[in-house]
Coordinates of C-alpha atoms and ligand atoms in Angstrom, one line a residue:
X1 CA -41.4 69.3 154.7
X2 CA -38.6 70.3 156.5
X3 CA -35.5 68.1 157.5
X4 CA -32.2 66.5 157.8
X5 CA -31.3 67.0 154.1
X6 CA -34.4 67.6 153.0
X7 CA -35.8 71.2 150.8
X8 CA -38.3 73.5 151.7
X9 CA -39.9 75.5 148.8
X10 CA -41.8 78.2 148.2
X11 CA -43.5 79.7 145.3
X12 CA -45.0 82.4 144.6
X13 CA -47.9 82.8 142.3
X14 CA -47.0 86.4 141.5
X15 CA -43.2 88.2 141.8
X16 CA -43.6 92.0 141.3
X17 CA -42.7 92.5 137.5
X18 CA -39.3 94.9 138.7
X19 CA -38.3 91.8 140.9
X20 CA -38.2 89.8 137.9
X21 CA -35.5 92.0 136.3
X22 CA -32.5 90.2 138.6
X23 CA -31.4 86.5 138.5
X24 CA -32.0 85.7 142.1
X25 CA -28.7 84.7 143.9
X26 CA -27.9 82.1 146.6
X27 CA -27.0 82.8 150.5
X28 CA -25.9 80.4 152.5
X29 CA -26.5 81.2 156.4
X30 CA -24.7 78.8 159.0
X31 CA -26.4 78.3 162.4
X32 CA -29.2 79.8 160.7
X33 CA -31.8 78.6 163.8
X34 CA -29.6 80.5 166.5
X35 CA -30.1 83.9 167.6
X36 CA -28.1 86.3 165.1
X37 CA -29.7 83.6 162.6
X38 CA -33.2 84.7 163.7
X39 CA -32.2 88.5 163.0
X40 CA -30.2 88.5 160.1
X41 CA -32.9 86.0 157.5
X42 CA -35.3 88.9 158.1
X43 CA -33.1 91.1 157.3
X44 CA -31.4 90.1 154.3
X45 CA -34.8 88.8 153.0
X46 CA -36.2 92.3 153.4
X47 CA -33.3 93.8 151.0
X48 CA -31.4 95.4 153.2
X49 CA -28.3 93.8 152.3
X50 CA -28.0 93.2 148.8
X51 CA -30.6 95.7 147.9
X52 CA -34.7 95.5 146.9
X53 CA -34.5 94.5 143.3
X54 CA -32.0 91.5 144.4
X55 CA -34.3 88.1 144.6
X56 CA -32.4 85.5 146.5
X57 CA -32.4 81.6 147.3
X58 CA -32.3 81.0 151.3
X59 CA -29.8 77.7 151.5
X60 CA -30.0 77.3 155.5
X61 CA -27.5 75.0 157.5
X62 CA -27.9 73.6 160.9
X63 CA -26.5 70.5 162.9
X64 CA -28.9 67.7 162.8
X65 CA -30.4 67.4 166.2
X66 CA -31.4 71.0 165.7
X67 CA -33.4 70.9 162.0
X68 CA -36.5 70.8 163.9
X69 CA -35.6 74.2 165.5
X70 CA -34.7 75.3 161.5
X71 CA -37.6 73.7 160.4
X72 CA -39.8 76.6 162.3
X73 CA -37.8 79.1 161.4
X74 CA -38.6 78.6 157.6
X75 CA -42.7 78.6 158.7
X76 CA -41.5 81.9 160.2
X77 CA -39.7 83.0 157.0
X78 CA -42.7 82.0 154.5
X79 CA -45.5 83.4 156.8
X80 CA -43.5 86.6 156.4
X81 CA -44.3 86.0 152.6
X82 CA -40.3 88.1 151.3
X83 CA -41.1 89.2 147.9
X84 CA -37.5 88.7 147.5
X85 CA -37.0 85.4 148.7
X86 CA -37.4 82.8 145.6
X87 CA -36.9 79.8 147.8
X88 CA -35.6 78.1 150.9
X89 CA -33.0 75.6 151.6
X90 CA -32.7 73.8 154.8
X91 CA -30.0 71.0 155.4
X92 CA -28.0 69.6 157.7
X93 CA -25.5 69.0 154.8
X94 CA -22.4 71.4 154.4
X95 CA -22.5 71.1 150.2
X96 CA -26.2 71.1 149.9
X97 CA -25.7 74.4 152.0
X98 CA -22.8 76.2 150.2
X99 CA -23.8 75.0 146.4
X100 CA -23.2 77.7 144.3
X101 CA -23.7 80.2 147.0
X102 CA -22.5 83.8 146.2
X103 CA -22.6 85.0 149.9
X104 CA -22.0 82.8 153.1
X105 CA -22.7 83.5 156.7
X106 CA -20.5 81.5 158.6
X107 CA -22.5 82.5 162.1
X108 CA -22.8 78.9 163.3
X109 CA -20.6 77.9 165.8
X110 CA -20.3 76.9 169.6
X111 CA -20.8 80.0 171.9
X112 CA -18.2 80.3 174.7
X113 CA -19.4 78.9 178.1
X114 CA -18.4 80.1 181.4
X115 CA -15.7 77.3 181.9
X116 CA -14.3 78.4 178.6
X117 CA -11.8 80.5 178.2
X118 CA -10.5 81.8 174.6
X119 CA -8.0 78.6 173.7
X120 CA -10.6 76.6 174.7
X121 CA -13.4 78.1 172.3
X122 CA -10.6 78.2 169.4
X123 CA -10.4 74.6 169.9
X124 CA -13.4 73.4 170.5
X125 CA -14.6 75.9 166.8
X126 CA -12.2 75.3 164.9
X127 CA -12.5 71.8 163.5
X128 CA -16.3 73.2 162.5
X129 CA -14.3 75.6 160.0
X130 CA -12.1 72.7 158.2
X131 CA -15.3 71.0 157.0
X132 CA -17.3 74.0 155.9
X133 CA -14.1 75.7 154.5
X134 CA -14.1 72.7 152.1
X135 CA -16.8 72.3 151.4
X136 CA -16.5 76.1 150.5
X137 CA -13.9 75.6 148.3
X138 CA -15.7 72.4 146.6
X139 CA -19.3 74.4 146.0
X140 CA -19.4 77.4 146.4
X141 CA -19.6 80.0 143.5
X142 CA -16.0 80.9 142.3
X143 CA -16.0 84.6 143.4
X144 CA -18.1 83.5 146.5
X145 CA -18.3 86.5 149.7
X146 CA -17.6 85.2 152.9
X147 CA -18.4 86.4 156.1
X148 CA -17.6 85.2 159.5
X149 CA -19.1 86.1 162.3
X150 CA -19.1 82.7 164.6
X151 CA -15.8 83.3 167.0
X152 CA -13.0 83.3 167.0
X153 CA -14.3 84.8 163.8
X154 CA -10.7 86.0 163.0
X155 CA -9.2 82.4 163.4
X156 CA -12.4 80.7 162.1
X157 CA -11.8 82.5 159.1
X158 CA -8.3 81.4 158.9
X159 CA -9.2 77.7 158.8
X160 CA -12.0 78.2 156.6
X161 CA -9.8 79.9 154.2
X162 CA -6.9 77.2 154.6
X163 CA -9.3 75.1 153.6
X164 CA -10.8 75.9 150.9
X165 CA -9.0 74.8 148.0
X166 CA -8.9 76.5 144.8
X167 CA -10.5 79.6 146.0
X168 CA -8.6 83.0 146.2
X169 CA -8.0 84.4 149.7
X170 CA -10.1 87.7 148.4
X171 CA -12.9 85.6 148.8
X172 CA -12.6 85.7 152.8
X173 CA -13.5 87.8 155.8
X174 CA -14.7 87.6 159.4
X175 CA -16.4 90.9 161.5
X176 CA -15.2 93.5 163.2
X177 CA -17.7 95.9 161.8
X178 CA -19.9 95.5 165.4
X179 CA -16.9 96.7 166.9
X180 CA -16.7 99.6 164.3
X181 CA -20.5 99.9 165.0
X182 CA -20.1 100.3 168.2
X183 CA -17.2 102.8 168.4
X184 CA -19.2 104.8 166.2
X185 CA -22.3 104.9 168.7
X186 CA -20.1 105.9 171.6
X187 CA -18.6 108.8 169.7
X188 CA -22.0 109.6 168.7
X189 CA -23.4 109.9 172.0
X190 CA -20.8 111.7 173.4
X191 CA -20.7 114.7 170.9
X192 CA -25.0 114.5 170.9
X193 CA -24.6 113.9 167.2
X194 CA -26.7 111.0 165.1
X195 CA -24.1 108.0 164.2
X196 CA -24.8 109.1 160.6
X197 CA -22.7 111.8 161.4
X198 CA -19.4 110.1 162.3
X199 CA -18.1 108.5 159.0
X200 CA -14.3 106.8 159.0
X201 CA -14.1 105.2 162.2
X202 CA -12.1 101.8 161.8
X203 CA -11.6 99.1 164.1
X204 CA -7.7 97.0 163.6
X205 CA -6.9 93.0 164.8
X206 CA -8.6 90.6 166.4
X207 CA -12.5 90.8 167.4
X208 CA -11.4 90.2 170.9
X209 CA -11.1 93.1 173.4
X210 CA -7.4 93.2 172.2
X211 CA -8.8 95.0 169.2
X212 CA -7.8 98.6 168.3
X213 CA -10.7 101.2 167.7
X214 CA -8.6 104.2 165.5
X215 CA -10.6 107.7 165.7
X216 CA -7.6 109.7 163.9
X217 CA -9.0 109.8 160.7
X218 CA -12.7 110.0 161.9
X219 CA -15.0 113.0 160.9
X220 CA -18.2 114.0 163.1
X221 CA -20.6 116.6 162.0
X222 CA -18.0 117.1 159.1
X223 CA -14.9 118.5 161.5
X224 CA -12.4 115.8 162.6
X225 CA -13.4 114.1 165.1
X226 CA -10.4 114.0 167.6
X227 CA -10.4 118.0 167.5
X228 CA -14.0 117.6 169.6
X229 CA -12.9 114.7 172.0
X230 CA -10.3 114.2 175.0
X231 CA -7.5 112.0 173.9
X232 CA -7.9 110.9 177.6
X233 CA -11.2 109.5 176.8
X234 CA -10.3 108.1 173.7
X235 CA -7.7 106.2 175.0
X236 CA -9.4 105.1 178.2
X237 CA -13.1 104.8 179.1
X238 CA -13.9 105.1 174.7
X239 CA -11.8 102.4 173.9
X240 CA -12.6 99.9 177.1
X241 CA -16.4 100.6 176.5
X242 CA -15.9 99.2 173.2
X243 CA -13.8 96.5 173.9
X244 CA -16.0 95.3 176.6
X245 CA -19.4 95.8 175.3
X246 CA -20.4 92.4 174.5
X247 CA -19.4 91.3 178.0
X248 CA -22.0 94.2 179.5
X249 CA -24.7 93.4 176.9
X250 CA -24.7 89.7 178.6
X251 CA -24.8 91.2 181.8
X252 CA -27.7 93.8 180.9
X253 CA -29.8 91.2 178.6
X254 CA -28.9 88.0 180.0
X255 CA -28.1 87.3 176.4
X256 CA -25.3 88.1 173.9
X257 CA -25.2 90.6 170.7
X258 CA -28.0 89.3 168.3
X259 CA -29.9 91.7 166.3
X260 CA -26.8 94.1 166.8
X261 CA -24.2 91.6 165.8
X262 CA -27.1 90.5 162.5
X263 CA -26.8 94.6 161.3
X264 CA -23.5 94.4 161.8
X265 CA -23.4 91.3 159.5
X266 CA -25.6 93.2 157.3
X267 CA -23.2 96.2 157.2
X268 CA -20.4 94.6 156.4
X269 CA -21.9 92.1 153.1
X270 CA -23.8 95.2 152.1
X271 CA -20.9 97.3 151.7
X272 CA -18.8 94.7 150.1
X273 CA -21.7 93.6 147.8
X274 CA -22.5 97.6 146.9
X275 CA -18.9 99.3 147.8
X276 CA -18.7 101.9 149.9
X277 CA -18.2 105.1 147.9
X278 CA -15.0 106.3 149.7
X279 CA -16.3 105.5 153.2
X280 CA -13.7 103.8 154.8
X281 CA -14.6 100.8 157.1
X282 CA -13.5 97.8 158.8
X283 CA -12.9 94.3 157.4
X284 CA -10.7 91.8 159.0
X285 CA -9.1 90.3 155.9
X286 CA -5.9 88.0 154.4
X287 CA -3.3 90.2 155.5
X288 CA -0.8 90.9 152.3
X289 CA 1.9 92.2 154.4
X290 CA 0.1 95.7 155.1
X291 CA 1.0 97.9 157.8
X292 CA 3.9 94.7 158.8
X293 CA 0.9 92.6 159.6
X294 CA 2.0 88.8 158.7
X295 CA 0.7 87.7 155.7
X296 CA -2.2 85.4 155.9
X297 CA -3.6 86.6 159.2
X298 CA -6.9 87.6 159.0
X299 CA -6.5 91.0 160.4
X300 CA -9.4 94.1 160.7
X301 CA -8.3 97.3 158.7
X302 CA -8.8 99.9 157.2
X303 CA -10.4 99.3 153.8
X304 CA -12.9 101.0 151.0
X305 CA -14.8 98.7 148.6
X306 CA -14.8 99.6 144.9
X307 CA -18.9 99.4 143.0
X308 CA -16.9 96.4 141.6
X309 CA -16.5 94.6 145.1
X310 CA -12.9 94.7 145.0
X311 CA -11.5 95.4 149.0
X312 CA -8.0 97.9 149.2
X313 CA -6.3 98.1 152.6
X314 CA -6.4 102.3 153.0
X315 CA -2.6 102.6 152.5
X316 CA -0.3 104.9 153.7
X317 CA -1.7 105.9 157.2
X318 CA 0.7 107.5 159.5
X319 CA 1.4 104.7 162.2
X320 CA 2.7 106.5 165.6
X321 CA 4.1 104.5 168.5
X322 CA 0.5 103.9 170.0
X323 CA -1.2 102.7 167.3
X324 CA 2.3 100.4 166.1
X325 CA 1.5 99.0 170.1
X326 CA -1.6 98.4 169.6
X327 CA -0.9 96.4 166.1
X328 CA 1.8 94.5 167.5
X329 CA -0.7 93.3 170.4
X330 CA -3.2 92.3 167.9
X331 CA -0.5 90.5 166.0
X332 CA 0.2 88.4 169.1
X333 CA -3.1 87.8 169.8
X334 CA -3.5 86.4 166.4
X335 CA 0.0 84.6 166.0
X336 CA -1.2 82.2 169.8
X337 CA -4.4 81.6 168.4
X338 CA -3.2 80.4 164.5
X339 CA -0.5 78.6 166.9
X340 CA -3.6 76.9 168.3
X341 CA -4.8 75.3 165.6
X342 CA -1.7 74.8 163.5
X343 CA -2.6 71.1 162.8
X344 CA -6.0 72.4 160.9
X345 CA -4.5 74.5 158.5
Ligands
NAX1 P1 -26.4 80.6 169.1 O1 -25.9 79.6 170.0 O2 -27.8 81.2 169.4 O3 -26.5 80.0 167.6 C1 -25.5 79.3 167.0 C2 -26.1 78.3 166.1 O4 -25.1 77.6 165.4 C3 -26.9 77.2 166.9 O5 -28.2 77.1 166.4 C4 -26.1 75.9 166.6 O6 -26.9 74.8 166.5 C5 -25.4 76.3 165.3 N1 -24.3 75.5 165.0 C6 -23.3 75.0 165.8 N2 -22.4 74.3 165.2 C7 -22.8 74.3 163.9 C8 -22.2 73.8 162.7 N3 -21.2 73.0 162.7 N4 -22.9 74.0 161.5 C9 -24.0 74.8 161.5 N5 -24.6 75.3 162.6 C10 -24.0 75.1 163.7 O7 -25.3 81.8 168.9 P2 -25.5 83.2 168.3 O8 -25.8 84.2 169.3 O9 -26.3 83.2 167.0 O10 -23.9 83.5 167.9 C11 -23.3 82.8 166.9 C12 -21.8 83.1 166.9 O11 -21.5 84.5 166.7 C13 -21.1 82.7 168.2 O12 -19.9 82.1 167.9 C14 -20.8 84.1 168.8 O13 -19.7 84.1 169.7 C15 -20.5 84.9 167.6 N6 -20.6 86.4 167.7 C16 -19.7 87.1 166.9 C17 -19.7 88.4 166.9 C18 -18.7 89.2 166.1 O14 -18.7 90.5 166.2 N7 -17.9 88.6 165.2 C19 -20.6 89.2 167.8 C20 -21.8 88.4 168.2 C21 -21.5 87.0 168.6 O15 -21.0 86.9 169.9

């Protein structure tokens, strides 16, 4: 059964023989019952993340009064019968959750209400992110992948990481990559081109509609991509579509980002788990001092991912006055909010 605390397993009387080959790893997955949660198990118990000869152990975490809600979604997750998926975890308990985990989704949080507005959400998260950061930093596996999607995922990520003692910052990340996801659709759709074909688009800062969606280096249909667009649109309807795109897929669904937000999620660990062969994408990371971005804010750039999972910062990019403006913003953006929760870090 199904509880506060308590395990939920499942066997299975026969694991294909190529399954066998892998040891299966753990994934923790924070607000696991919510709506990204109820996307993103079904996807990275499928194999789309970490790939289909990689069996996995589910550990699941919720807040107590809502293990009931958890507790269906694991019926959901064994009637699906996941080859892949060698057991499940559900707690209420932060260590139980992140015990040896080698890839966390911190998606769990408090969404923003109308009343809210961003300082608000930043305090009212970021107490959630001192506890699971340590208890990061006291279970988890030692070159643990973190995610963090719950917002302010760049901030969140900050605490977490201030947190979590003895772990290196390189273990640490939050999303932008449904930003970069959804840049790269509207450059799609405007050229009439699959998003397959527009490669390098990278998102900098904050996932707040601060954030700076940079086509320069972009390629669509293998031709640069700012040689086929107006830099009027680029600079105008391009980059407010994207930066206000969550707040019209509330209006339009009634709902926010889910199953686009979980792919994004999905994306981003995939890339980092696999590397991504010279593709550059987005990751808000630890800044080291790159591109004059203060050290230790988490900060979206540019990076690749080596097959070995190491991140690099794509170096060396010409920074012109716009795109130095649009740093500096995200900068500011990030300094107020680490201002806002000074005392957790
Ligand atoms: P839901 O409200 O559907 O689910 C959140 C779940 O988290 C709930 O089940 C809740 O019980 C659980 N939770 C709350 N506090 C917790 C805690 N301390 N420990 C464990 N679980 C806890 O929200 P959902 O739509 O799934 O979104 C989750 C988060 O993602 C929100 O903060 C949301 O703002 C953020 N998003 C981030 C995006 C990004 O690009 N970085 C985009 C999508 C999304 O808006």
């Amino acid at each position: 059964m199904c509880g506060a605390g308590s395990r939920a397993r499942i066997g299975y009387a026969q694991i294909l023989p190529e399954v066998r080959m892998k040891a299966p790893i753990r994934v923790a997955v924070t607000g696991a019952a919510g709506n990204i949660g109820y996307s993103l198990l079904w996807r990275l118990a499928s194999g789309n993340c970490f790939g289909d000869d990689q069996p996995m152990i589910l550990q699941l975490l919720e807040i107590t009064p809502v293990m009931e809600r958890l507790n269906g979604v694991v019926m959901e997750l064994v009637d699906s019968a996941f080859p892949l998926v060698h057991d499940i975890v559900a707690t209420d308990d932060v260590n139980t959750a992140f015990r040896d985990a080698d890839a966390i989704f911190l998606v769990g949080s408090r969404p923003r209400s109308k009343d809210m507005d961003r300082a608000d959400l930043v305090a009212a998260n970021g107490p959630i992110f001192v506890g699971q950061g340590k208890a990061i930093g006291e279970s988890a596996s030692r070159d643990v992948k973190v995610i963090t999607v719950g917002n302010p995922a760049n901030t969140n990520c900050l605490i977490a990481r201030a947190n979590a003692t003895g772990l290196d910052g390189s273990c640490f990340s939050a999303m932008t990559r449904l930003d970069q996801n959804r840049a790269v659709g509207q450059v799609a759709a405007k050229l009439g081109v699959p998003a397959a074909q527009v490669q390098d688009v990278f998102v900098w800062g904050n996932h707040s509609d601060k954030m700076y969606p940079d086509l320069r280096k972009a390629v669509a249909s293998e031709l640069p991509a700012m040689g086929q667009l107006d830099l009027a649109w680029v600079r105008e309807e391009f980059r407010r579509t994207v930066a206000t795109r969550g707040k019209a897929i509330i209006m339009a669904r009634g709902a926010s980002s889910a199953a686009s937000a979980a792919s994004a999620a999905v994306d981003h660990m995939r890339d980092w788990w696999k590397g991504t062969n010279g593709r550059i994408v987005s990751m808000a990371i630890p800044s080291q001092g790159w591109y004059d971005v203060p050290e230790g804010l988490v900060f979206s750039f540019p990076v690749t991912v080596d097959a070995s999972g190491t991140i690099s910062v794509v170096e060396g990019l010409e920074i012109d006055a716009y795109t130095r403006d649009r740093i500096v913003e995200n900068i500011q953006d990030l300094e107020s909010e680490r201002s806002a929760v000074a005392e957790l870090i």
